[in-house]
């Protein structure tokens, strides 16, 4: 009879899951602050900074069907992860992951023609805000140095959601983010670890952070 070697419940997330949730939390905190700053400055387009953050929700258009306008928003999803060719240790793997950040915006919130054009401009604006946060010097390791060893935005790509109605003018800018990290190392071993306390909704994947 074969005896089980895993004696404890395997409930601890992998490092890449911690990293994904940390990125979502950072965006949630920083975007909420950007919206507050825009309101304080009486920016006439302050609404453009009110960007909701979701994790692993690839169909935000479902909220439009229920009569809710969720835009602008960004959805963060883990697309792939793999071991670097130079990683030879059995118990410590140098990994590289690809995240997709889909930034959605609509042009239907204002009257007049050219809603599609407004949607494109707003999507690129929101993507620029997200990019500036992700590329901030203090977030070079997403406050997980010792676990995260590098990050790089490698691509921007504009497009249309596949299941949008003809009347709804929504545009997407997809940001491709590569993150180098170490797996099979306890998260507590990070050199400069500052995990954000993020609450991720089981219902829709929205990231909520109190700060």
Short mmCIF file of C-alpha atoms in Angstrom, two decimals:
data_model
loop_
_atom_site.label_atom_id
_atom_site.label_comp_id
_atom_site.label_asym_id
_atom_site.label_seq_id
_atom_site.Cartn_x
_atom_site.Cartn_y
_atom_site.Cartn_z
CA UNK A 1 0.00 0.00 0.00
CA UNK A 2 1.31 3.44 -0.96
CA UNK A 3 1.65 5.89 1.92
CA UNK A 4 0.82 9.54 1.33
CA UNK A 5 3.82 11.85 1.57
CA UNK A 6 1.83 15.11 1.82
CA UNK A 7 0.64 14.97 5.42
CA UNK A 8 -0.80 18.48 5.63
CA UNK A 9 -3.53 20.32 3.74
CA UNK A 10 -2.02 22.03 0.70
CA UNK A 11 -3.70 25.36 1.31
CA UNK A 12 -0.75 27.75 0.98
CA UNK A 13 -0.83 29.76 -2.28
CA UNK A 14 2.14 29.63 -4.62
CA UNK A 15 4.34 32.71 -4.78
CA UNK A 16 2.90 33.63 -8.18
CA UNK A 17 -0.57 33.83 -6.62
CA UNK A 18 0.77 36.16 -3.93
CA UNK A 19 2.39 38.26 -6.66
CA UNK A 20 -0.82 38.46 -8.71
CA UNK A 21 -2.85 39.55 -5.70
CA UNK A 22 -0.15 42.02 -4.66
CA UNK A 23 -0.21 43.68 -8.09
CA UNK A 24 -3.99 43.92 -7.89
CA UNK A 25 -3.80 45.44 -4.42
CA UNK A 26 -1.18 47.99 -5.47
CA UNK A 27 -3.32 49.07 -8.41
CA UNK A 28 -6.42 49.31 -6.21
CA UNK A 29 -4.68 51.52 -3.63
CA UNK A 30 -2.95 53.76 -6.15
CA UNK A 31 -5.94 54.17 -8.46
CA UNK A 32 -8.20 55.10 -5.53
CA UNK A 33 -5.63 57.73 -4.59
CA UNK A 34 -5.48 59.03 -8.17
CA UNK A 35 -9.27 59.44 -8.19
CA UNK A 36 -9.13 61.33 -4.89
CA UNK A 37 -6.40 63.62 -6.26
CA UNK A 38 -8.41 64.28 -9.42
CA UNK A 39 -11.43 65.24 -7.32
CA UNK A 40 -9.34 67.53 -5.11
CA UNK A 41 -7.97 69.21 -8.22
CA UNK A 42 -11.53 69.65 -9.56
CA UNK A 43 -10.48 67.87 -12.74
CA UNK A 44 -13.49 67.96 -15.09
CA UNK A 45 -12.58 64.43 -16.17
CA UNK A 46 -12.08 63.05 -12.65
CA UNK A 47 -14.35 60.11 -13.51
CA UNK A 48 -11.62 58.81 -15.84
CA UNK A 49 -9.49 58.13 -12.75
CA UNK A 50 -12.17 56.11 -10.99
CA UNK A 51 -10.77 52.82 -12.30
CA UNK A 52 -12.00 49.62 -10.67
CA UNK A 53 -9.60 46.68 -10.36
CA UNK A 54 -10.56 43.05 -10.91
CA UNK A 55 -8.61 39.80 -10.80
CA UNK A 56 -9.29 36.89 -13.16
CA UNK A 57 -12.59 38.30 -14.44
CA UNK A 58 -12.46 38.12 -18.24
CA UNK A 59 -16.10 39.14 -18.81
CA UNK A 60 -16.80 42.51 -17.16
CA UNK A 61 -19.42 43.26 -19.83
CA UNK A 62 -21.81 41.08 -17.86
CA UNK A 63 -22.34 44.02 -15.49
CA UNK A 64 -23.59 46.18 -18.37
CA UNK A 65 -26.29 43.59 -19.03
CA UNK A 66 -27.49 44.08 -15.45
CA UNK A 67 -27.75 47.84 -15.95
CA UNK A 68 -24.49 48.80 -14.25
CA UNK A 69 -21.76 50.91 -15.85
CA UNK A 70 -18.49 49.42 -14.51
CA UNK A 71 -16.11 51.45 -16.69
CA UNK A 72 -13.31 52.32 -16.64
CA UNK A 73 -11.79 49.18 -15.19
CA UNK A 74 -8.75 46.96 -15.39
CA UNK A 75 -8.77 43.18 -15.15
CA UNK A 76 -5.56 41.41 -14.13
CA UNK A 77 -5.09 37.81 -15.15
CA UNK A 78 -2.19 35.38 -14.97
CA UNK A 79 -1.63 34.11 -18.52
CA UNK A 80 1.35 31.80 -18.10
CA UNK A 81 4.38 30.97 -16.01
CA UNK A 82 7.43 28.87 -16.75
CA UNK A 83 10.84 27.95 -15.46
CA UNK A 84 13.83 29.89 -16.76
CA UNK A 85 16.35 27.82 -18.68
CA UNK A 86 19.10 28.75 -16.21
CA UNK A 87 17.19 27.40 -13.22
CA UNK A 88 18.81 24.14 -12.13
CA UNK A 89 17.92 23.76 -8.43
CA UNK A 90 15.32 21.15 -7.57
CA UNK A 91 13.92 23.11 -4.65
CA UNK A 92 14.34 26.67 -5.90
CA UNK A 93 13.08 27.67 -9.34
CA UNK A 94 13.74 30.91 -11.18
CA UNK A 95 10.47 31.56 -12.98
CA UNK A 96 9.05 34.03 -15.48
CA UNK A 97 5.34 34.84 -15.59
CA UNK A 98 3.19 36.76 -18.04
CA UNK A 99 0.28 38.83 -16.78
CA UNK A 100 -2.38 40.45 -18.95
CA UNK A 101 -3.97 43.68 -17.80
CA UNK A 102 -7.04 44.46 -19.88
CA UNK A 103 -8.04 48.10 -19.51
CA UNK A 104 -11.66 48.79 -20.52
CA UNK A 105 -13.30 52.15 -21.18
CA UNK A 106 -16.52 53.31 -22.78
CA UNK A 107 -17.49 56.41 -24.73
CA UNK A 108 -21.20 56.11 -23.99
CA UNK A 109 -21.10 58.14 -20.78
CA UNK A 110 -21.19 61.45 -22.68
CA UNK A 111 -23.62 62.81 -25.24
CA UNK A 112 -22.69 63.42 -28.85
CA UNK A 113 -21.21 61.44 -31.66
CA UNK A 114 -17.87 59.61 -31.90
CA UNK A 115 -18.47 57.42 -28.84
CA UNK A 116 -15.99 54.90 -30.26
CA UNK A 117 -13.30 57.56 -30.52
CA UNK A 118 -13.92 58.68 -26.93
CA UNK A 119 -13.76 55.08 -25.76
CA UNK A 120 -10.36 54.64 -27.42
CA UNK A 121 -8.98 57.85 -25.92
CA UNK A 122 -10.24 56.93 -22.46
CA UNK A 123 -8.87 53.38 -22.69
CA UNK A 124 -5.42 54.64 -23.63
CA UNK A 125 -5.59 57.24 -20.84
CA UNK A 126 -6.48 54.60 -18.27
CA UNK A 127 -3.71 52.33 -19.62
CA UNK A 128 -1.23 55.17 -19.23
CA UNK A 129 -2.26 55.64 -15.60
CA UNK A 130 -1.91 51.90 -14.92
CA UNK A 131 1.49 51.83 -16.66
CA UNK A 132 2.80 54.71 -14.56
CA UNK A 133 1.82 52.89 -11.37
CA UNK A 134 3.36 49.59 -12.41
CA UNK A 135 6.58 51.30 -13.53
CA UNK A 136 6.97 53.49 -10.45
CA UNK A 137 10.47 53.14 -9.00
CA UNK A 138 9.18 52.07 -5.57
CA UNK A 139 7.27 49.21 -7.19
CA UNK A 140 10.23 47.75 -9.07
CA UNK A 141 9.79 44.53 -7.06
CA UNK A 142 6.14 45.15 -6.08
CA UNK A 143 7.43 45.36 -2.48
CA UNK A 144 8.33 41.66 -2.63
CA UNK A 145 12.08 41.85 -3.12
CA UNK A 146 13.68 38.46 -2.60
CA UNK A 147 10.66 36.83 -4.26
CA UNK A 148 10.24 39.15 -7.25
CA UNK A 149 13.49 39.79 -9.12
CA UNK A 150 12.26 41.99 -11.95
CA UNK A 151 9.29 43.27 -13.94
CA UNK A 152 8.86 44.70 -17.42
CA UNK A 153 5.96 45.89 -19.54
CA UNK A 154 6.59 44.41 -22.98
CA UNK A 155 3.52 45.24 -25.05
CA UNK A 156 0.42 47.41 -25.46
CA UNK A 157 -2.34 46.34 -27.80
CA UNK A 158 -5.71 47.98 -28.53
CA UNK A 159 -8.85 46.09 -29.45
CA UNK A 160 -12.58 45.55 -29.08
CA UNK A 161 -14.31 43.18 -26.65
CA UNK A 162 -15.67 40.16 -28.48
CA UNK A 163 -19.11 40.15 -26.89
CA UNK A 164 -19.98 43.86 -26.76
CA UNK A 165 -23.33 44.99 -28.19
CA UNK A 166 -23.32 47.26 -31.21
CA UNK A 167 -24.79 50.12 -29.16
CA UNK A 168 -22.11 49.89 -26.47
CA UNK A 169 -18.86 51.54 -27.49
CA UNK A 170 -16.16 49.85 -25.41
CA UNK A 171 -12.46 49.69 -26.18
CA UNK A 172 -9.70 47.64 -24.57
CA UNK A 173 -6.00 48.31 -24.22
CA UNK A 174 -4.17 45.14 -23.21
CA UNK A 175 -0.94 45.56 -21.27
CA UNK A 176 1.43 42.59 -21.22
CA UNK A 177 3.53 42.47 -18.07
CA UNK A 178 6.40 40.03 -17.52
CA UNK A 179 7.50 39.28 -13.96
CA UNK A 180 10.60 37.32 -12.94
CA UNK A 181 10.32 35.62 -9.58
CA UNK A 182 11.44 32.71 -7.42
CA UNK A 183 9.11 29.82 -6.67
CA UNK A 184 9.48 27.18 -3.97
CA UNK A 185 10.83 29.77 -1.52
CA UNK A 186 8.71 30.61 1.52
CA UNK A 187 6.99 33.96 1.10
CA UNK A 188 8.30 34.95 4.54
CA UNK A 189 11.87 34.77 3.21
CA UNK A 190 11.43 37.88 1.08
CA UNK A 191 14.08 40.51 1.78
CA UNK A 192 11.79 43.53 1.73
CA UNK A 193 8.32 42.10 2.10
CA UNK A 194 5.33 44.42 2.43
CA UNK A 195 2.18 42.55 1.45
CA UNK A 196 -0.97 44.62 1.01
CA UNK A 197 -4.05 43.31 2.77
CA UNK A 198 -6.30 42.85 -0.25
CA UNK A 199 -9.81 41.46 -0.18
CA UNK A 200 -10.79 39.83 -3.47
CA UNK A 201 -14.48 39.30 -4.02
CA UNK A 202 -15.49 35.69 -4.63
CA UNK A 203 -18.45 36.99 -6.63
CA UNK A 204 -16.74 39.07 -9.29
CA UNK A 205 -13.00 39.22 -8.50
CA UNK A 206 -13.02 42.91 -7.58
CA UNK A 207 -10.06 43.99 -5.46
CA UNK A 208 -10.87 46.00 -2.35
CA UNK A 209 -8.15 47.48 -0.17
CA UNK A 210 -8.63 49.67 2.87
CA UNK A 211 -5.94 52.34 3.33
#
